[in-house]
CSV table of C-alpha atoms and ligand atoms in Angstrom, one decimal:
chain,number,residue,atom,x,y,z
A,1,MET,CA,119.0,101.8,103.6
A,2,LEU,CA,116.9,101.1,100.7
A,3,HIS,CA,118.1,98.3,98.5
A,4,ARG,CA,115.0,97.4,96.7
A,5,THR,CA,115.6,95.6,93.5
A,6,TYR,CA,113.3,97.8,91.4
A,7,ILE,CA,115.1,100.9,92.8
A,8,LYS,CA,118.5,99.4,91.8
A,9,ILE,CA,117.2,98.8,88.3
A,10,GLY,CA,115.6,102.2,88.1
A,11,ASN,CA,118.8,103.9,89.2
A,12,GLN,CA,120.7,102.0,86.6
A,13,LEU,CA,118.4,103.2,83.9
A,14,LYS,CA,118.6,106.7,85.4
A,15,LYS,CA,122.4,106.6,85.1
A,16,ASP,CA,122.1,105.6,81.4
A,17,ILE,CA,119.9,108.6,80.8
A,18,GLU,CA,122.3,110.8,82.7
A,19,GLN,CA,125.2,109.6,80.6
A,20,ASN,CA,123.2,110.2,77.4
A,21,ILE,CA,123.1,106.6,76.4
A,22,TYR,CA,119.4,107.4,76.1
A,23,LYS,CA,118.6,110.9,75.1
A,24,VAL,CA,115.4,113.0,75.6
A,25,GLY,CA,112.9,111.7,73.1
A,26,ASP,CA,114.5,108.3,72.8
A,27,ARG,CA,112.4,105.2,73.4
A,28,LEU,CA,113.8,103.0,76.1
A,29,PRO,CA,114.4,99.3,75.2
A,30,THR,CA,111.4,97.1,75.8
A,31,GLU,CA,110.6,95.5,79.1
A,32,ARG,CA,111.7,92.1,77.8
A,33,GLU,CA,115.0,93.4,76.5
A,34,ILE,CA,115.9,95.2,79.8
A,35,SER,CA,114.8,92.1,81.8
A,36,GLU,CA,117.0,89.8,79.7
A,37,LYS,CA,120.0,92.2,79.8
A,38,LEU,CA,119.9,92.8,83.5
A,39,GLY,CA,118.7,89.4,84.6
A,40,VAL,CA,115.7,90.5,86.6
A,41,SER,CA,112.0,89.6,86.3
A,42,ARG,CA,109.8,91.8,84.0
A,43,THR,CA,107.7,92.7,87.0
A,44,ILE,CA,110.8,94.4,88.6
A,45,VAL,CA,111.5,96.2,85.3
A,46,ARG,CA,107.9,97.3,85.2
A,47,GLU,CA,108.2,98.7,88.8
A,48,ALA,CA,111.4,100.5,87.8
A,49,MET,CA,109.6,102.1,84.9
A,50,VAL,CA,106.8,103.3,87.1
A,51,MET,CA,109.5,104.7,89.5
A,52,LEU,CA,111.1,106.7,86.6
A,53,GLU,CA,107.6,107.9,85.6
A,54,VAL,CA,106.9,109.1,89.1
A,55,GLU,CA,110.3,110.9,89.0
A,56,GLN,CA,109.2,112.6,85.7
A,57,LEU,CA,112.1,111.2,83.8
A,58,VAL,CA,110.1,109.1,81.4
A,59,GLU,CA,106.8,109.3,79.7
A,60,VAL,CA,104.6,106.3,79.0
A,61,LYS,CA,102.9,106.2,75.6
A,62,LYS,CA,100.3,103.5,75.6
A,63,GLY,CA,100.9,101.0,72.8
A,64,SER,CA,104.2,102.6,71.9
A,65,GLY,CA,106.6,102.4,74.7
A,66,VAL,CA,108.5,104.4,77.3
A,67,TYR,CA,110.2,107.6,76.2
A,68,VAL,CA,112.8,109.7,77.9
A,69,LYS,CA,111.2,113.0,78.9
A,70,ASN,CA,113.9,114.6,81.1
A,71,THR,CA,117.4,114.0,82.2
A,72,PRO,CA,118.1,113.9,85.9
A,73,GLN,CA,120.5,116.9,85.6
A,74,ASN,CA,117.7,118.9,84.0
A,75,LEU,CA,115.1,118.3,86.6
A,76,LYS,CA,114.9,121.2,89.1
A,77,TYR,CA,113.3,119.0,91.7
A,78,GLN,CA,115.5,116.1,92.5
A,79,PHE,CA,113.5,113.1,93.6
A,80,GLN,CA,114.7,111.7,96.9
A,81,GLU,CA,115.2,108.0,97.0
A,82,LYS,CA,113.8,108.0,100.5
A,83,ASN,CA,110.5,109.2,99.1
A,84,LEU,CA,110.1,105.9,97.2
A,85,PRO,CA,108.2,103.2,98.8
A,86,ASP,CA,110.2,100.2,99.9
A,87,VAL,CA,107.6,98.0,98.5
A,88,GLY,CA,106.6,97.9,94.8
A,89,PRO,CA,102.9,97.8,93.9
A,90,PHE,CA,103.0,94.4,92.3
A,91,GLU,CA,104.8,92.6,95.0
A,92,LEU,CA,102.4,94.2,97.5
A,93,LEU,CA,99.5,92.8,95.6
A,94,GLN,CA,101.1,89.3,95.5
A,95,ALA,CA,101.5,89.4,99.3
A,96,ARG,CA,98.0,90.6,99.8
A,97,GLN,CA,96.6,87.8,97.6
A,98,LEU,CA,98.5,85.2,99.6
A,99,LEU,CA,97.8,86.6,103.1
A,100,GLU,CA,94.2,87.9,102.7
A,101,SER,CA,92.9,84.8,101.0
A,102,SER,CA,94.1,82.8,104.0
A,103,ILE,CA,92.8,85.4,106.5
A,104,VAL,CA,89.3,85.3,105.0
A,105,GLU,CA,89.4,81.5,104.8
A,106,PHE,CA,90.0,81.4,108.5
A,107,ALA,CA,87.5,84.2,109.2
A,108,ALA,CA,84.7,82.5,107.3
A,109,LYS,CA,84.6,79.7,109.9
A,110,GLN,CA,84.2,82.2,112.8
A,111,ALA,CA,82.0,85.0,111.5
A,112,ASN,CA,78.9,85.6,113.6
A,113,LYS,CA,75.7,87.6,112.9
A,114,ARG,CA,77.2,90.8,114.1
A,115,ASP,CA,80.3,90.4,111.9
A,116,ILE,CA,78.1,89.9,108.9
A,117,SER,CA,75.9,92.9,109.5
A,118,ARG,CA,79.0,95.0,110.0
A,119,LEU,CA,80.3,93.8,106.6
A,120,LYS,CA,77.0,94.6,105.1
A,121,GLU,CA,77.0,98.1,106.6
A,122,ILE,CA,80.5,98.8,105.2
A,123,LEU,CA,79.4,97.6,101.8
A,124,GLU,CA,76.4,100.0,101.8
A,125,LYS,CA,78.8,102.8,102.7
A,126,GLU,CA,81.0,101.8,99.8
A,127,LYS,CA,78.0,102.1,97.5
A,128,VAL,CA,77.1,105.5,98.8
A,129,LEU,CA,80.6,106.7,98.3
A,130,LEU,CA,80.5,105.4,94.8
A,131,GLU,CA,77.4,107.4,94.0
A,132,LYS,CA,79.2,110.5,95.1
A,133,ASP,CA,82.0,109.5,92.8
A,134,LEU,CA,84.6,110.1,95.4
A,135,ASP,CA,88.1,108.9,95.1
A,136,ASP,CA,87.7,107.5,98.5
A,137,TYR,CA,89.0,104.1,99.5
A,138,THR,CA,88.3,104.3,103.2
A,139,ALA,CA,85.3,101.9,103.0
A,140,ASP,CA,87.4,99.5,100.9
A,141,GLU,CA,90.1,99.5,103.6
A,142,GLU,CA,87.4,99.1,106.3
A,143,PHE,CA,86.0,96.1,104.5
A,144,HIS,CA,89.3,94.3,104.4
A,145,LEU,CA,90.2,95.2,107.9
A,146,ALA,CA,86.8,94.1,109.3
A,147,ILE,CA,87.4,90.6,107.8
A,148,ALA,CA,90.8,90.4,109.6
A,149,GLU,CA,89.1,91.5,112.8
A,150,ILE,CA,86.6,88.6,112.6
A,151,THR,CA,89.6,86.3,113.3
A,152,GLN,CA,90.2,88.1,116.7
A,153,ASN,CA,93.9,87.4,116.0
A,154,ASP,CA,95.9,90.5,116.7
A,155,VAL,CA,98.8,89.4,114.5
A,156,LEU,CA,96.6,89.0,111.5
A,157,ILE,CA,94.8,92.3,112.3
A,158,LYS,CA,98.1,94.2,112.5
A,159,LEU,CA,99.4,92.5,109.3
A,160,GLN,CA,96.2,93.6,107.5
A,161,GLN,CA,96.7,97.2,108.7
A,162,GLN,CA,100.3,97.2,107.6
A,163,LEU,CA,99.4,95.9,104.1
A,164,TRP,CA,97.1,98.9,103.8
A,165,GLN,CA,99.8,101.4,105.0
A,166,TYR,CA,102.1,100.1,102.3
A,167,ARG,CA,99.5,101.0,99.8
A,168,PHE,CA,98.7,104.5,101.1
A,169,ASN,CA,101.0,107.4,100.2
A,170,ASN,CA,102.7,105.1,97.7
A,171,PRO,CA,103.5,107.3,94.8
A,172,MET,CA,103.9,104.4,92.4
A,173,TRP,CA,100.5,103.1,93.4
A,174,ASN,CA,99.0,106.5,92.8
A,175,GLN,CA,100.7,106.8,89.5
A,176,LEU,CA,99.1,103.6,88.3
A,177,HIS,CA,95.7,104.6,89.7
A,178,SER,CA,95.8,108.0,88.0
A,179,ARG,CA,95.4,106.2,84.7
A,180,ILE,CA,92.1,104.6,85.6
A,181,LEU,CA,88.5,105.7,85.8
A,182,GLN,CA,87.9,105.3,89.5
A,183,LYS,CA,84.2,104.8,89.2
A,184,ASP,CA,84.4,101.9,86.8
A,185,LEU,CA,86.8,100.1,89.1
A,186,HIS,CA,84.8,100.8,92.2
A,187,HIS,CA,81.9,99.0,90.6
A,188,LEU,CA,84.1,96.0,90.0
A,189,TRP,CA,85.5,96.0,93.5
A,190,ILE,CA,82.0,96.2,95.1
A,191,GLU,CA,80.9,93.2,93.1
A,192,ASP,CA,83.9,91.4,94.3
A,193,HIS,CA,83.2,92.4,97.9
A,194,GLU,CA,79.6,91.2,97.6
A,195,ASN,CA,80.9,87.8,96.5
A,196,ILE,CA,83.3,87.7,99.5
A,197,LEU,CA,80.4,88.6,101.8
A,198,VAL,CA,78.1,85.9,100.4
A,199,ALA,CA,80.8,83.3,100.9
A,200,ILE,CA,81.3,84.4,104.5
A,201,GLN,CA,77.5,84.3,105.1
A,202,LYS,CA,77.6,80.7,103.8
A,203,LYS,CA,80.4,80.0,106.3
A,204,SER,CA,82.3,78.5,103.4
A,205,PRO,CA,86.1,78.8,103.9
A,206,SER,CA,86.9,77.5,100.5
A,207,LEU,CA,84.4,79.9,98.7
A,208,ALA,CA,85.6,82.8,100.8
A,209,LYS,CA,89.2,82.1,100.0
A,210,LYS,CA,88.4,81.8,96.3
A,211,ALA,CA,86.4,85.0,96.3
A,212,MET,CA,89.2,87.0,98.0
A,213,TRP,CA,91.8,85.5,95.7
A,214,GLN,CA,89.7,86.4,92.7
A,215,HIS,CA,89.1,90.0,94.0
A,216,LEU,CA,92.8,90.7,94.3
A,217,GLU,CA,93.5,88.8,91.0
A,218,ASN,CA,91.1,91.3,89.4
A,219,VAL,CA,92.9,94.3,91.0
A,220,LYS,CA,96.2,92.8,89.8
A,221,VAL,CA,95.1,92.2,86.3
A,222,LYS,CA,93.7,95.8,86.1
A,223,LEU,CA,97.0,97.3,87.3
A,224,PHE,CA,99.0,95.1,85.0
A,225,GLU,CA,96.9,96.2,82.1
A,226,LEU,CA,97.3,99.8,83.1
A,227,SER,CA,101.0,99.6,83.5
A,228,ASP,CA,101.5,97.7,80.3
A,229,VAL,CA,102.8,99.8,77.5
A,230,GLU,CA,104.0,97.5,74.9
A,231,ASP,CA,103.0,93.9,75.4
A,232,PRO,CA,99.4,93.0,75.9
A,233,GLU,CA,100.3,89.3,75.9
A,234,PHE,CA,102.3,89.7,79.1
A,235,ASP,CA,101.5,86.7,81.1
A,236,GLY,CA,102.3,88.0,84.6
A,237,TYR,CA,104.3,84.9,85.1
A,238,LEU,CA,105.5,86.1,88.5
A,239,PHE,CA,101.9,85.6,89.7
A,240,ASN,CA,101.5,82.0,88.8
A,241,VAL,CA,98.4,80.6,90.5
A,242,ASN,CA,99.0,79.8,94.1
A,243,PRO,CA,99.0,75.9,94.3
A,244,VAL,CA,97.0,76.2,97.5
A,245,ALA,CA,94.2,78.0,95.7
A,246,VAL,CA,94.1,75.6,92.8
A,247,GLY,CA,91.0,73.4,92.6
A,248,ILE,CA,88.9,75.2,95.2
B,1,ZN,ZN1,88.7,95.4,98.1
């Protein structure tokens, strides 16, 4: 049922490990080399690498590369393909950036006093959770969902809920997040959320759109940094600036 491109590429690399083309301890070819050889984007290769990492087959050594840690035949626990998310973390973020920046643009025109005080309350809750240093994203989710609810459009609200479901229980997402200091990031995200709220208070669709775009851009850049093992110059070309967002 699952024919995700990153899974196909991940399985191909898995087969190479199984057939001893790459042995335990070997460094895998670079992201660029694999991408050129297999004719897929480097983002897809990166997602495939995270998949192998989740499956305990490879180990990422920052600044050095990706090394074979286990062979599939040696692993006692065989990872089931059905346990893999059908959406990779980077393509999810790209979709969120496009959709949520438009949702907030629309919401900014309609927000009333009650909506704004609700967003303020959620933001306060986020700050309290941050002080407790909890790895708790419920207030983050609530904030994004509350924005969608301002539109009173059930399709947009359902889409927003679905975006969040893709993110939860996504082992690849968790793998990337396990490399970060949650508290540092929460501070960044709260600042972003404040900017979004200010733009909604000003009832400025263009500022709100820009603030949401920038928020998810910051998330994306952070995750790219964290998933990058060999090439700090990676330009994230898949995520070229949305022409719609240019100049706002
Ligand atoms: Zn957020």
